Structure formats: structure tokens, C-alpha cells
Amino acid sequence: MLYQLRNVSKRFTKAKETLTIFDNLNMDIPEGDFVAMMGPSGSGKTTLLNILGGIDKVTSGEVSFAGNRIDGYSEGQLSEWRAANVGFIFQFYNLMPMLSAAQNVELPLMLTNLSGAKRKENVATALNIVNLSDRAKHYPREMSGGQQQRVAIARAMVSDPQLLLCDEPTGDLDRTTADEILTTLQVLNRELGKTIVMVTHDPEAARYAKRTLHLNKGVFEDKMVMA
Amino acid sequence: MNDFTIIWKNLFRKKLRTTLMLIAIFVAFFLYGMLASVGQAFDSPGSSDDKNRMVTLNKINFTQFLPISYYDRVARVKGVTQASHSNWFGAFFQDNKNVIVSFAVDPPTYLAIYKEFDMPDAERKAFLGDRTGLAVGRAVADKYGWKVGQTVPISSNIFSQKNGSHSWDFKIDAIFDNSKVKGRDGLMIFHYDYYNETVSFGRDNIGLIVFSTETPAINDAVAKNIDAMFANSPYETSTDTAEAFSKSFIAQLGNIKLIISLVVGAAFVTILLIVGNTMVMAIRERTREIGVFKTLGFSGQRIFTQIVAEALLLSLLGGLLGLSCAVPALLLINKISAGAISGLTVQPIVFVKGLGWMVFLGLVTAALPAWSAMRLNIVTALGRK
Ligand SMILES: Nc1ncnc2c1ncn2[C@@H]1O[C@H](COP(=O)(O)OP(=O)(O)O)[C@@H](O)[C@H]1O
Ligand SMILES: [Mg+2]
């Protein structure tokens, strides 16, 4: 099992008021899964994704990744863990505007010991997979939304992580472009065995996944949350 | 790609903003380079003087005269190895704006003391043997394009000749360099005898007596003896080292060092505020990107280092450019003033201190934004649109 969440609670305390996002949430995600997570705005999808990605902390409960408890990791340990295991894809692409497509894709490789030549090779491969080899030298402002998202996908997978976490990756794109992006994700899942968790509003998008979970007020409305 | 690529691209992502900051830093360090060097030049006016070189002046002040007879008496004082005398001439060439530092001296004794005035032996011999001869410092000769052998009319804004003329004709016999302090040769000297025989008033007067002592250790004792010798005479004297004399002369120009410090300090505080504020803004605009860097796995320390390096790069680029431009600017001033402000270059100490201030500027302006970027919470950063 890649992920195991046990009795996970998340609360925000602000001005003596406590807001509970989840209470005793349980979830399993096997390796090679492609999960779509749906739910109304404010239901906690992004928060859950951030917890899975180790950029947000649980208030209580256990989060295990490949058998290791990551909920107790320090900032530094989480940093290294993310670099090695997780690729993130955001709704608004979040590319670095001052870097070219190739440089954006190379960023995660700066955290590895790979040689310059090997890095170049990996960047080229990643850009090739998302079909953007001819845009390597272009800057984000010179590319369409769909192209920028493909660069972001290349950046997320260039260091070959097991897991891709996507927060509304097609939320800002038209139908055709969205379908292209989703097809790319599907290929990554099917051909390269990447485990994907994707938050989305779009029922069409959810169809590309192997299964869909519905989150409402911090509770899954589905039966098959646990493996 | 390495961290430097990111730092460089971040620095120049907003070209106008960075250019304006660079100009501000450039101006501040250009000013610093110029003014600190001027201050340095005033700080060490006596550095060309030997420690055992001393000066006897009229006690009232340096514009008052001494009788020439005093020269012989000082020369015979115990501990004095070599004495000479000189007279401020108030010289200018053609136009009274072309002021030239010049003295009527006794050439053989004067050059025996001022060994740093270095000229070819043949020229020295010609000058010593020529009553109307003139020895010109390199800076002056260069400014007016004078060559050895030329005859030049030199006017005085103090003295006139018995025939009513304010101008004396001199033949340039020698051009000298200062072998001790390069460029400190913005002056000229000529024969006291020629001047004394033709001058319409103030005959047999001299401006000051300069002499060498056996060793600097006896300077104080010799000074005391000389001043005691002339106590209660119509012309009481004040004797001190040449270095101290130059310093007190400079002191009358006002507290230049203080003014320089204030100007440079004000410029520096201003750029500190401008650059500091701009850095805070620039980094705040990148909050989301910093969140993404951290999400990818970049550590807080690495981001901290990048921002500090960016600020250092900015202040070093602007500062080094400013300091470097101060070098030719000072050369130009030197040329225009014909070495009147002697030793005017960007000295190594000014460069080193400037470098220190650049590093200080970079560290201080980076501190706050780098610290907050390091501590920045990823979820908060990504939430900011
Ligand atoms: N830092 C925070 N402080 C307080 N409340 C927060 C914070 N972050 C998120 N929330 C709240 O948690 C809930 C879930 O947010 P989020 O995970 O972004 O939902 P979704 O992505 O499903 O729209 C929302 O009600 C939101 O207001
Ligand atoms: Mg969300």
C-alpha cells in the first residue's frame, strides 16, 4: 500500500474558534492508483492533497507512505521526501516566469546528484513525453495555458517520483486542452505506473481516473475508500 | 543550470527596477570613491615628507615673512644637517585662474632636502647654473604642454618687478617627478636670487625655512632651540615637522573629513532605505514562487542563501562599477588641477572599505526578506494568488 491514512484529523484554530476540516478520516491508496477527488468548494480537498504531499500537517492521526510514518517528519525530512517521491501539478501551473520551459523542468533535478549531461537528457525526455520538445527555450509568458500545464507535468515527473498530486489541473483550461492534459496523466498512470491523486470539480475529468472519491464536509461519501 | 542562474534571472526579471537600484548604488559608491579619496589625500598630506624634515615659520602665521638672515642662523643650529628656504610666489600663467603652486628657493640646498624631486642630471645641472631657470613638476608641464628649453612668462598676484611689470620670464631647464609619491609634482621652483634682485618690495624676506635633522628623535629639541633663539625678537618663530605643518595648513580648509563623512553617510542611508524597501517588495511579489520552490523540495536555507546572494550581487555590481568610475574621474580632477590636490587616487584602503560597505549593504537589505522567505509556510504561500 502506497498511502495509509488512519484517523486523520485537521483543525484550524483562529481567534478561539476551532474549524474542523476532517475528523478521523481513513483512506488507502494502492500503488498505481489514479484517484479523482471531487467535492464542493471548501470541503477540504486541497487540504487533504497538501497533507498527502507533506506540505501541510495533520492535527492528529497517522499518515504512512510506503510503510513509513511521514506525519512526524521534520520540515527538512519532508523537503527531501517530497523531492524524491512527489510531483505536484497546480491549477495555475506555477511555473517560474524568469525561467525557460527547459529550466523550469530542470528545477527538481537541482536537488539530485545527476550530472549536467544526465539532467539535460532527463529534461529532454520529460519534455518529449508531454510533446513540448520544440518549446524548450520558450518562457511561460510565451506559451498557452495548456502548454504551460504540460511543462508543469514534465516538471512534476522529471525526477521520476512514484506519486503525482494534482489540484484541479484542468480548472483553468478549455475542454479540448483539458482532455489533452488528462490523456497525458492517464498515459503516465497506465504506461509509467505513476500513482495519481487528482482533485477536480469536473465530472468529465474524473472519468479519466480509475476511481472517484467524493468528499463532503470532511467525510468521504464512498464505500470503497479503504482497500 | 545552477543556483547562480536562478539568482541572476531573479535579479534581472524586472529590468527597470533593478537598473534604477543599480544606478542608486552606483551613484552612492561613486560619491564615496571620490570623496573618501579626497579625504584620504587630505589625511596624508605629509606622507611625502621625511620624518626628520622640519619647517620654521613666522609665529604669527604662515603668510608673515622672516628675514633671510634667520636662514643662516637656523642652518648652524646643532642637529640641523641641511637647511634651505622658500617663498610663496602666488604664481599664475597668463590668466589668474591658472594658479600654479610655486616657490622662490635656494635651488642647491632645496634639492638637497627635497630629494624626491627627481630630474635628469643634465637638467638639474642646467637649472642650478641658470639664474632665470625654472624647474617644473611633471603635472604642471603636462597641463600647459611645456618643454625643456622653452621660456615662459610667469605672473605673481603678490609681487611686482622694480620696472613695474608683474611678470617674470623664466627658462624651463628641468622637469621633475616626485619619486616618493607618484603624481605629487604639481608645483614649480625657481631661483630666490633672481626673484630677490628684481622684486619691488619685500627684499631679503623669506616665507619659511625648511631643514633636515640628524634624526627624528631630536626634532622636538631642535624646534625648541630654534624658537628660543628668536624669542623676543621682532620675528618670533614657530618650528614643527613638515608633516605637522601640512596638516595644520589643511585644517584651515575646514573639517573636510567631517563634511565628507556626512555626505557619504547620507547617500548611504538613502540607498539602504531604497534598496531595502525594494528588496522587501521584490521578494514579497515572489511569495508564491517561493512556495513552489519549497514544494519541489528546495530547503528554506537554500532559498535564504539565494536571496542573500541576489542582494549581494546587486550591491557589488552597482558598488564596484561606482568605485571603478571614481578612478578615471579622479584622474581627470588631478589633470585639471595639475596635481594641486596631491595624491588623488582611489587608494586600496578606500577600495577595501568600499567593498566592506557593499557587503554590509547586501546583507542588511537581504536580511529581512531572506529570513521571512526561509520561514515562509508553503500552504500560506501557495494560497496567495
Ligand atoms: N490556513 C487556514 N486557516 C483557516 N481555515 C482554513 C485554512 N486553510 C483552509 N481553511 C479552510 O478549510 C476548508 C477547506 O479548504 P480547502 O482544503 O481549500 O477546500 P477545497 O480545496 O475543497 O475547496 C475551507 O473552509 C477553508 O476556508
Ligand atoms: Mg481547493
XYZ file of C-alpha atoms and ligand atoms in Angstrom:
640
model
C 0.000 0.000 0.000
C 1.438 3.347 -1.043
C -0.637 5.523 1.281
C -2.427 4.748 4.515
C -4.317 7.478 6.378
C -5.584 6.463 9.782
C -7.853 8.615 11.989
C -6.574 11.776 10.401
C -7.980 14.983 11.838
C -7.292 18.518 10.677
C -8.417 21.565 12.580
C -7.738 25.259 12.193
C -7.913 27.420 15.278
C -8.472 31.071 14.697
C -9.421 33.603 17.357
C -10.544 30.921 19.815
C -12.801 29.354 17.187
C -11.925 25.880 16.007
C -12.775 24.834 12.485
C -12.690 21.095 11.919
C -11.929 20.108 8.326
C -11.683 16.350 8.855
C -12.324 14.192 11.848
C -10.935 10.660 11.934
C -10.558 10.292 8.225
C -9.309 6.946 6.868
C -8.048 6.266 3.374
C -5.867 3.818 1.438
C -4.235 4.434 -1.914
C -2.513 1.467 -3.555
C 0.455 1.898 -5.858
C -0.568 2.541 -9.457
C -3.924 4.014 -8.484
C -5.482 7.004 -10.242
C -7.906 8.630 -7.834
C -10.136 11.563 -8.690
C -11.269 13.510 -5.659
C -14.418 15.560 -6.014
C -16.487 17.666 -3.705
C -17.909 21.093 -3.184
C -15.697 24.099 -2.586
C -14.356 24.260 0.911
C -14.857 20.558 1.556
C -11.157 20.085 2.268
C -9.842 18.631 -0.991
C -6.831 20.898 -1.241
C -6.076 20.456 2.438
C -6.121 16.682 2.053
C -3.884 16.842 -1.030
C -1.451 19.071 0.878
C -1.368 16.548 3.712
C -0.666 13.747 1.233
C 2.114 15.843 -0.280
C 3.697 16.625 3.070
C 3.265 20.392 2.783
C 0.555 20.542 5.439
C 0.435 18.822 8.810
C -2.309 16.736 10.348
C -3.655 17.793 13.729
C -3.786 14.154 14.778
C -3.724 10.713 13.176
C -1.247 8.738 11.086
C -0.043 9.221 7.533
C 2.098 6.415 6.142
C 3.815 6.407 2.787
C 5.203 3.078 1.606
C 5.103 1.866 5.185
C 6.837 4.918 6.706
C 5.117 7.386 9.002
C 5.602 10.798 7.404
C 3.348 12.738 9.792
C 6.203 13.037 12.266
C 8.810 14.172 9.741
C 10.613 17.464 10.264
C 10.489 20.234 7.647
C 13.862 19.156 6.300
C 12.907 15.482 6.119
C 9.665 16.367 4.355
C 11.581 18.539 1.889
C 13.818 15.636 0.929
C 10.925 13.207 0.895
C 8.932 15.436 -1.462
C 11.885 15.893 -3.772
C 12.299 12.127 -4.030
C 8.684 10.905 -4.117
C 6.156 13.550 -5.109
C 5.407 15.625 -8.168
C 2.912 18.482 -7.833
C 0.655 19.892 -10.525
C -1.352 23.023 -9.697
C -4.389 24.683 -11.231
C -2.410 27.802 -12.187
C 0.705 25.904 -13.403
C 3.011 27.818 -11.041
C 5.939 27.917 -13.423
C 8.843 30.272 -12.694
C 8.309 33.209 -15.063
C 12.011 34.042 -15.342
C 12.995 30.531 -16.421
C 12.516 28.838 -19.787
C 10.413 25.698 -20.137
C 13.512 23.512 -20.023
C 14.864 25.334 -16.976
C 11.519 25.002 -15.197
C 11.551 21.281 -15.874
C 15.146 21.037 -14.648
C 14.384 22.562 -11.220
C 13.654 19.282 -9.371
C 16.887 17.826 -10.771
C 18.857 20.525 -8.960
C 18.044 18.552 -5.826
C 19.680 15.387 -7.188
C 23.279 14.389 -7.799
C 22.770 13.859 -11.517
C 25.453 15.154 -13.869
C 24.728 18.102 -16.158
C 24.554 15.832 -19.182
C 22.207 13.385 -17.486
C 19.974 16.248 -16.369
C 19.752 17.592 -19.912
C 18.816 14.135 -21.111
C 16.075 13.747 -18.491
C 14.672 17.203 -19.227
C 14.557 16.375 -22.932
C 12.789 13.083 -22.225
C 10.219 14.728 -19.941
C 9.501 17.475 -22.465
C 9.200 14.823 -25.159
C 6.627 12.880 -23.153
C 4.407 15.958 -22.852
C 5.056 16.701 -26.522
C 6.777 20.076 -25.977
C 10.303 19.444 -27.247
C 10.007 22.357 -29.657
C 9.173 24.763 -26.804
C 12.153 24.040 -24.576
C 13.578 27.554 -24.885
C 10.254 29.344 -24.548
C 9.254 31.263 -21.455
C 5.943 30.708 -19.672
C 4.573 34.054 -20.903
C 5.114 32.867 -24.474
C 3.003 29.734 -24.012
C -0.719 28.974 -23.800
C -2.310 27.696 -20.595
C -2.362 24.137 -21.901
C 1.303 24.301 -22.880
C 2.252 25.731 -19.507
C 0.393 22.918 -17.771
C 2.267 20.396 -19.879
C 5.535 21.988 -18.804
C 4.303 21.676 -15.229
C 3.579 17.986 -15.779
C 7.056 17.494 -17.222
C 8.489 19.256 -14.147
C 6.418 17.021 -11.837
C 7.668 13.794 -13.384
C 11.217 14.622 -14.450
C 12.769 13.219 -11.273
C 10.658 10.056 -11.682
C 8.572 10.244 -8.466
C 6.087 7.468 -7.674
C 3.339 9.935 -6.936
C 1.696 12.812 -8.789
C -0.594 15.121 -6.853
C -2.766 17.369 -8.995
C -5.006 20.137 -7.637
C -7.608 20.972 -10.292
C -5.064 20.617 -13.095
C -7.646 21.436 -15.777
C -9.590 24.030 -13.801
C -8.269 26.858 -15.923
C -8.374 25.156 -19.318
C -10.945 24.691 -22.103
C -12.444 21.264 -22.781
C -10.113 20.237 -25.609
C -6.984 21.303 -23.812
C -8.247 19.728 -20.612
C -8.757 16.428 -22.420
C -5.179 16.571 -23.736
C -3.819 17.126 -20.244
C -5.993 14.371 -18.776
C -4.939 11.960 -21.511
C -1.321 12.733 -20.669
C -1.995 11.976 -16.997
C -3.726 8.754 -17.968
C -0.731 7.720 -20.040
C 1.582 8.449 -17.127
C -0.601 6.267 -14.929
C -1.033 3.427 -17.358
C 2.311 3.314 -19.130
C 4.698 4.508 -16.421
C 2.749 3.241 -13.416
C 2.580 6.611 -11.661
C 0.171 6.833 -8.777
C -2.033 9.884 -9.264
C -4.323 11.741 -6.901
C -6.268 14.424 -8.715
C -8.638 16.959 -7.204
C -11.250 18.135 -9.680
C -14.604 19.833 -10.000
C -15.211 18.373 -13.392
C -17.094 15.044 -13.678
C -15.661 14.643 -17.201
C -12.163 14.843 -15.796
C -12.974 12.279 -13.127
C -13.762 9.759 -15.882
C -10.072 9.527 -16.740
C -9.367 8.192 -13.246
C -9.663 4.601 -12.088
C -11.961 5.616 -9.260
C -13.580 8.712 -7.814
C -13.932 9.726 -4.165
C -16.456 12.293 -3.041
C -15.521 14.459 -0.128
C -18.227 16.390 1.645
C -17.827 18.328 4.882
C -14.701 16.351 5.667
C -16.250 12.914 5.133
C -15.973 10.515 2.179
C -19.367 9.600 0.815
C -17.991 6.470 -0.858
C -17.836 2.895 0.375
C -14.560 1.834 -1.191
C -12.235 4.324 0.453
C -10.261 1.595 2.147
C -8.662 -1.127 0.133
C 21.513 25.398 -14.709
C 22.695 26.079 -11.181
C 21.662 28.334 -8.313
C 23.514 31.252 -9.875
C 21.270 31.069 -12.954
C 18.246 31.428 -10.701
C 19.824 34.250 -8.689
C 20.847 36.149 -11.818
C 17.474 35.701 -13.526
C 15.657 36.771 -10.384
C 17.793 39.883 -10.104
C 17.083 40.999 -13.650
C 13.472 39.890 -14.013
C 12.321 43.498 -13.608
C 14.947 45.298 -15.629
C 13.812 48.842 -14.945
C 13.583 48.334 -11.211
C 16.961 46.637 -10.997
C 18.527 49.280 -13.236
C 17.225 52.061 -11.002
C 18.583 50.326 -7.920
C 21.914 49.776 -9.653
C 22.074 53.478 -10.526
C 21.305 54.470 -6.924
C 24.041 52.183 -5.620
C 26.390 53.272 -8.398
C 25.955 56.952 -7.513
C 26.429 56.330 -3.807
C 29.657 54.389 -4.305
C 30.929 56.752 -6.983
C 30.445 59.583 -4.491
C 32.063 57.508 -1.798
C 35.035 56.683 -4.017
C 35.557 60.333 -4.931
C 35.021 61.884 -1.532
C 36.766 59.230 0.511
C 39.791 59.551 -1.774
C 39.800 63.323 -1.392
C 39.533 62.820 2.365
C 42.359 60.308 2.215
C 44.508 62.766 0.257
C 43.916 65.412 2.905
C 44.526 62.879 5.600
C 48.063 62.129 4.473
C 49.464 65.351 3.047
C 52.794 64.865 4.743
C 53.378 61.346 3.590
C 55.903 62.593 1.033
C 57.849 64.332 3.752
C 60.659 62.637 5.644
C 60.139 62.293 9.371
C 63.187 64.450 10.025
C 62.056 67.257 7.706
C 61.132 70.388 9.655
C 59.823 73.852 8.958
C 60.372 77.192 10.707
C 57.735 79.863 10.142
C 56.796 83.255 11.469
C 54.931 82.618 14.713
C 52.026 84.904 13.724
C 51.063 82.726 10.761
C 52.456 81.296 7.559
C 51.687 84.399 5.475
C 54.134 86.517 7.512
C 57.786 86.762 6.483
C 61.081 86.019 8.126
C 64.331 87.877 7.406
C 66.796 85.920 5.235
C 69.379 86.261 7.987
C 67.410 83.734 10.037
C 68.219 81.074 7.459
C 71.961 81.137 8.215
C 71.292 81.003 11.938
C 68.928 78.018 11.661
C 71.410 76.230 9.395
C 74.048 76.453 12.120
C 71.839 75.043 14.924
C 73.164 71.813 16.381
C 71.372 68.770 14.935
C 70.421 70.521 11.695
C 72.104 68.692 8.810
C 70.782 70.619 5.853
C 68.695 73.812 5.633
C 67.045 75.727 2.833
C 64.338 78.343 2.414
C 61.369 79.071 0.196
C 58.993 81.865 -0.624
C 55.390 81.547 -1.808
C 55.210 83.390 -5.106
C 51.451 83.442 -5.853
C 52.122 82.450 -9.452
C 49.761 82.167 -12.353
C 50.258 81.657 -16.081
C 48.589 84.135 -18.485
C 45.213 84.069 -16.743
C 44.943 84.462 -12.980
C 42.735 81.365 -12.933
C 45.764 79.297 -13.937
C 47.229 79.253 -10.460
C 50.474 77.308 -10.129
C 51.958 76.345 -6.794
C 55.443 77.858 -6.982
C 58.270 78.884 -4.715
C 61.351 81.037 -4.895
C 64.007 78.788 -3.363
C 67.731 78.353 -2.978
C 67.988 75.506 -5.532
C 71.119 73.604 -4.385
C 70.064 73.364 -0.731
C 66.380 72.945 -1.573
C 67.006 69.972 -3.868
C 69.359 68.520 -1.267
C 66.404 68.362 1.122
C 63.648 67.520 -1.353
C 65.460 64.520 -2.809
C 62.125 63.184 -4.086
C 62.080 65.859 -6.809
C 63.725 63.712 -9.407
C 65.129 65.124 -12.666
C 67.777 64.053 -15.165
C 71.311 65.060 -14.089
C 71.834 67.252 -17.149
C 68.610 69.173 -16.461
C 69.468 69.516 -12.785
C 72.881 70.930 -13.703
C 71.334 73.369 -16.164
C 68.770 74.522 -13.612
C 71.325 75.013 -10.846
C 73.547 77.087 -13.138
C 70.811 79.253 -14.663
C 69.788 82.303 -12.617
C 66.490 82.680 -14.523
C 65.906 78.937 -14.695
C 62.697 77.195 -13.773
C 62.183 73.584 -12.621
C 58.653 72.397 -13.351
C 56.801 69.427 -11.861
C 55.526 66.899 -14.373
C 51.840 67.650 -13.683
C 52.296 71.346 -14.412
C 54.427 70.739 -17.524
C 51.826 68.293 -18.831
C 48.946 70.652 -18.189
C 50.460 73.545 -20.130
C 52.367 71.427 -22.625
C 55.707 72.904 -21.594
C 59.024 71.509 -22.801
C 62.573 71.951 -21.550
C 64.234 74.925 -23.231
C 61.054 76.972 -23.532
C 60.859 80.457 -21.984
C 57.602 81.210 -20.171
C 56.243 84.387 -18.569
C 55.048 83.759 -15.025
C 52.993 86.373 -13.208
C 52.541 86.886 -9.495
C 49.394 88.065 -7.777
C 51.542 89.330 -4.886
C 54.790 90.690 -6.240
C 55.884 93.035 -8.989
C 59.238 93.865 -10.534
C 61.041 97.117 -9.937
C 60.275 98.056 -13.558
C 56.526 97.811 -12.747
C 55.926 94.525 -14.514
C 54.021 91.775 -12.696
C 55.544 89.167 -14.907
C 58.897 87.381 -14.825
C 60.399 85.473 -17.728
C 61.750 82.036 -16.835
C 63.565 79.483 -18.924
C 62.410 75.920 -18.290
C 65.592 73.979 -17.509
C 64.173 70.906 -15.838
C 61.032 68.852 -15.498
C 60.841 66.696 -12.380
C 58.782 63.845 -10.954
C 58.092 63.040 -7.349
C 59.886 59.734 -6.858
C 58.259 59.167 -3.458
C 54.588 59.866 -4.103
C 53.584 59.485 -7.705
C 51.724 62.499 -9.056
C 52.678 64.782 -6.211
C 54.528 67.064 -8.573
C 52.043 69.875 -9.149
C 54.481 72.682 -8.401
C 57.495 74.563 -9.708
C 60.563 76.190 -8.219
C 62.998 78.892 -9.308
C 65.988 80.868 -8.013
C 65.416 83.093 -4.984
C 68.336 85.289 -6.111
C 66.647 86.169 -9.418
C 63.414 86.993 -7.608
C 65.109 88.908 -4.759
C 67.108 91.162 -7.073
C 64.175 92.142 -9.231
C 61.294 92.320 -6.764
C 59.946 95.803 -5.980
C 59.255 95.192 -2.281
C 59.921 92.627 0.398
C 63.561 92.207 -0.456
C 65.619 89.840 1.711
C 62.455 88.303 3.109
C 61.696 84.605 3.020
C 58.487 82.686 3.674
C 59.845 79.746 5.574
C 62.963 77.818 6.428
C 62.965 74.095 5.783
C 65.637 71.799 7.194
C 66.559 68.221 7.993
C 67.602 67.000 11.406
C 70.090 64.244 12.151
C 67.287 62.003 13.385
C 63.558 62.442 14.069
C 64.293 61.721 17.735
C 65.814 65.164 18.197
C 63.091 67.041 16.292
C 61.436 68.433 19.429
C 64.685 69.571 20.996
C 65.856 71.277 17.794
C 62.488 73.025 17.393
C 62.671 74.287 20.964
C 66.202 75.594 20.488
C 65.349 77.437 17.292
C 62.190 79.049 18.640
C 64.045 80.021 21.838
C 66.816 81.600 19.764
C 64.345 84.017 18.149
C 62.115 84.589 21.191
C 61.511 88.272 21.928
C 62.879 89.267 18.511
C 60.675 91.240 16.062
C 60.112 87.989 14.179
C 59.334 85.200 16.609
C 59.258 81.750 15.046
C 57.287 78.542 15.224
C 59.071 75.321 14.303
C 57.432 71.975 13.660
C 57.754 68.949 11.398
C 56.857 69.491 7.760
C 54.175 66.871 8.125
C 52.521 68.718 11.007
C 52.753 71.953 9.045
C 50.930 70.447 6.064
C 48.273 69.089 8.378
C 47.660 72.391 10.110
C 47.571 74.065 6.707
C 44.868 71.636 5.653
C 42.986 72.115 8.901
C 42.419 75.709 7.853
C 40.439 74.448 4.885
C 37.795 73.366 7.368
C 36.835 69.993 8.626
C 36.660 68.422 5.222
C 36.674 64.908 6.577
C 33.553 65.540 8.626
C 31.689 67.044 5.692
C 32.716 64.112 3.515
C 31.521 61.627 6.117
C 28.178 63.385 6.373
C 27.618 63.490 2.615
C 28.659 59.871 2.100
C 26.683 58.785 5.164
C 23.520 60.483 3.929
C 23.882 58.937 0.481
C 24.461 55.554 2.053
C 21.460 55.673 4.395
C 19.298 56.731 1.458
C 20.266 53.774 -0.730
C 19.973 51.474 2.262
C 16.335 52.517 2.606
C 15.616 52.445 -1.134
C 17.265 49.096 -1.783
C 15.973 47.588 1.462
C 12.407 48.594 0.673
C 12.667 47.417 -2.927
C 14.093 44.058 -1.873
C 11.227 43.528 0.569
C 8.731 44.326 -2.191
C 10.513 42.198 -4.773
C 10.614 39.146 -2.529
C 7.022 39.619 -1.390
C 5.923 39.551 -5.027
C 7.606 36.168 -5.308
C 5.857 34.632 -2.314
C 4.001 32.111 -4.438
C 7.139 31.127 -6.332
C 9.000 30.633 -3.104
C 6.148 28.355 -2.021
C 6.598 26.381 -5.249
C 10.372 26.114 -4.743
C 9.743 24.710 -1.287
C 7.075 22.344 -2.581
C 9.601 20.976 -5.072
C 11.922 20.248 -2.164
C 14.204 23.299 -2.031
C 15.142 23.906 1.595
C 14.457 27.145 3.413
C 18.206 27.645 3.848
C 18.845 27.325 0.143
C 16.209 29.964 -0.605
C 17.659 32.181 2.146
C 21.095 31.869 0.567
C 19.756 32.641 -2.897
C 18.124 35.864 -1.726
C 21.202 36.985 0.210
C 23.344 36.229 -2.847
C 20.964 38.204 -5.042
C 21.205 41.273 -2.791
C 24.994 40.928 -2.575
C 25.231 40.629 -6.334
C 23.155 43.790 -6.717
C 25.204 45.862 -4.310
C 28.532 44.530 -5.611
C 27.583 45.186 -9.234
C 26.473 48.753 -8.546
C 29.155 49.445 -5.984
C 32.137 48.110 -7.912
C 31.007 49.944 -11.019
C 30.675 53.158 -8.998
C 34.054 52.770 -7.327
C 35.717 51.909 -10.637
C 34.301 55.016 -12.287
C 35.709 57.108 -9.447
C 39.211 56.158 -10.662
C 39.096 57.926 -14.071
C 37.048 60.766 -12.542
C 39.806 61.422 -10.005
C 42.441 61.189 -12.732
C 40.521 63.875 -14.587
C 40.367 66.096 -11.496
C 44.057 65.508 -10.995
C 44.732 66.605 -14.553
C 42.551 69.703 -14.349
C 44.038 70.769 -11.031
C 47.559 69.968 -12.261
C 48.199 67.968 -9.110
C 47.269 70.815 -6.756
C 45.369 68.303 -4.612
C 48.215 65.870 -4.467
C 47.982 62.095 -4.289
C 44.397 61.990 -5.543
C 43.677 58.367 -6.473
C 41.311 55.696 -5.195
C 43.629 54.193 -2.631
C 43.473 50.481 -1.781
C 42.109 51.280 1.668
C 39.186 53.167 0.096
C 38.529 50.189 -2.177
C 38.652 47.697 0.671
C 36.397 49.793 2.886
C 34.028 50.289 -0.048
C 33.896 46.545 -0.578
C 33.042 46.171 3.092
C 30.192 48.652 2.770
C 28.878 46.819 -0.302
C 28.770 43.544 1.602
C 27.119 45.335 4.519
C 24.521 46.871 2.197
C 23.790 43.490 0.602
C 23.474 41.662 3.916
C 21.321 44.304 5.592
C 18.916 44.707 2.670
C 18.601 40.936 2.253
C 18.232 40.070 5.925
C 14.520 40.679 6.399
C 13.171 39.298 3.089
C 15.547 36.321 3.171
C 14.540 35.490 6.724
C 10.816 35.661 6.003
C 11.268 33.636 2.809
C 13.098 30.958 4.781
C 10.331 30.782 7.359
C 7.513 31.070 4.848
C 4.817 28.418 5.253
C 4.174 26.593 1.967
C 0.396 26.366 2.276
C 0.165 30.095 3.072
C 2.479 30.933 0.178
C 0.584 28.821 -2.359
C -2.729 30.221 -1.162
C -1.686 33.711 -2.130
C -2.839 34.437 -5.658
N -4.996 28.268 6.947
C -6.317 28.127 7.139
N -6.906 28.676 8.210
C -8.252 28.530 8.430
N -9.033 27.867 7.611
C -8.528 27.295 6.502
C -7.136 27.389 6.205
N -6.901 26.721 5.056
C -8.102 26.231 4.646
N -9.067 26.578 5.507
C -10.488 26.199 5.426
O -10.556 24.818 5.283
C -11.639 24.467 4.429
C -11.145 23.556 3.343
O -10.359 24.273 2.450
P -9.735 23.629 1.130
O -8.981 22.409 1.521
O -9.013 24.667 0.386
O -11.060 23.219 0.361
P -11.279 22.843 -1.165
O -9.933 22.676 -1.797
O -12.036 21.583 -1.097
O -12.055 23.942 -1.761
C -12.246 25.755 3.926
O -13.401 26.034 4.678
C -11.182 26.755 4.189
O -11.747 28.005 4.461
Mg -9.004 23.640 -3.433
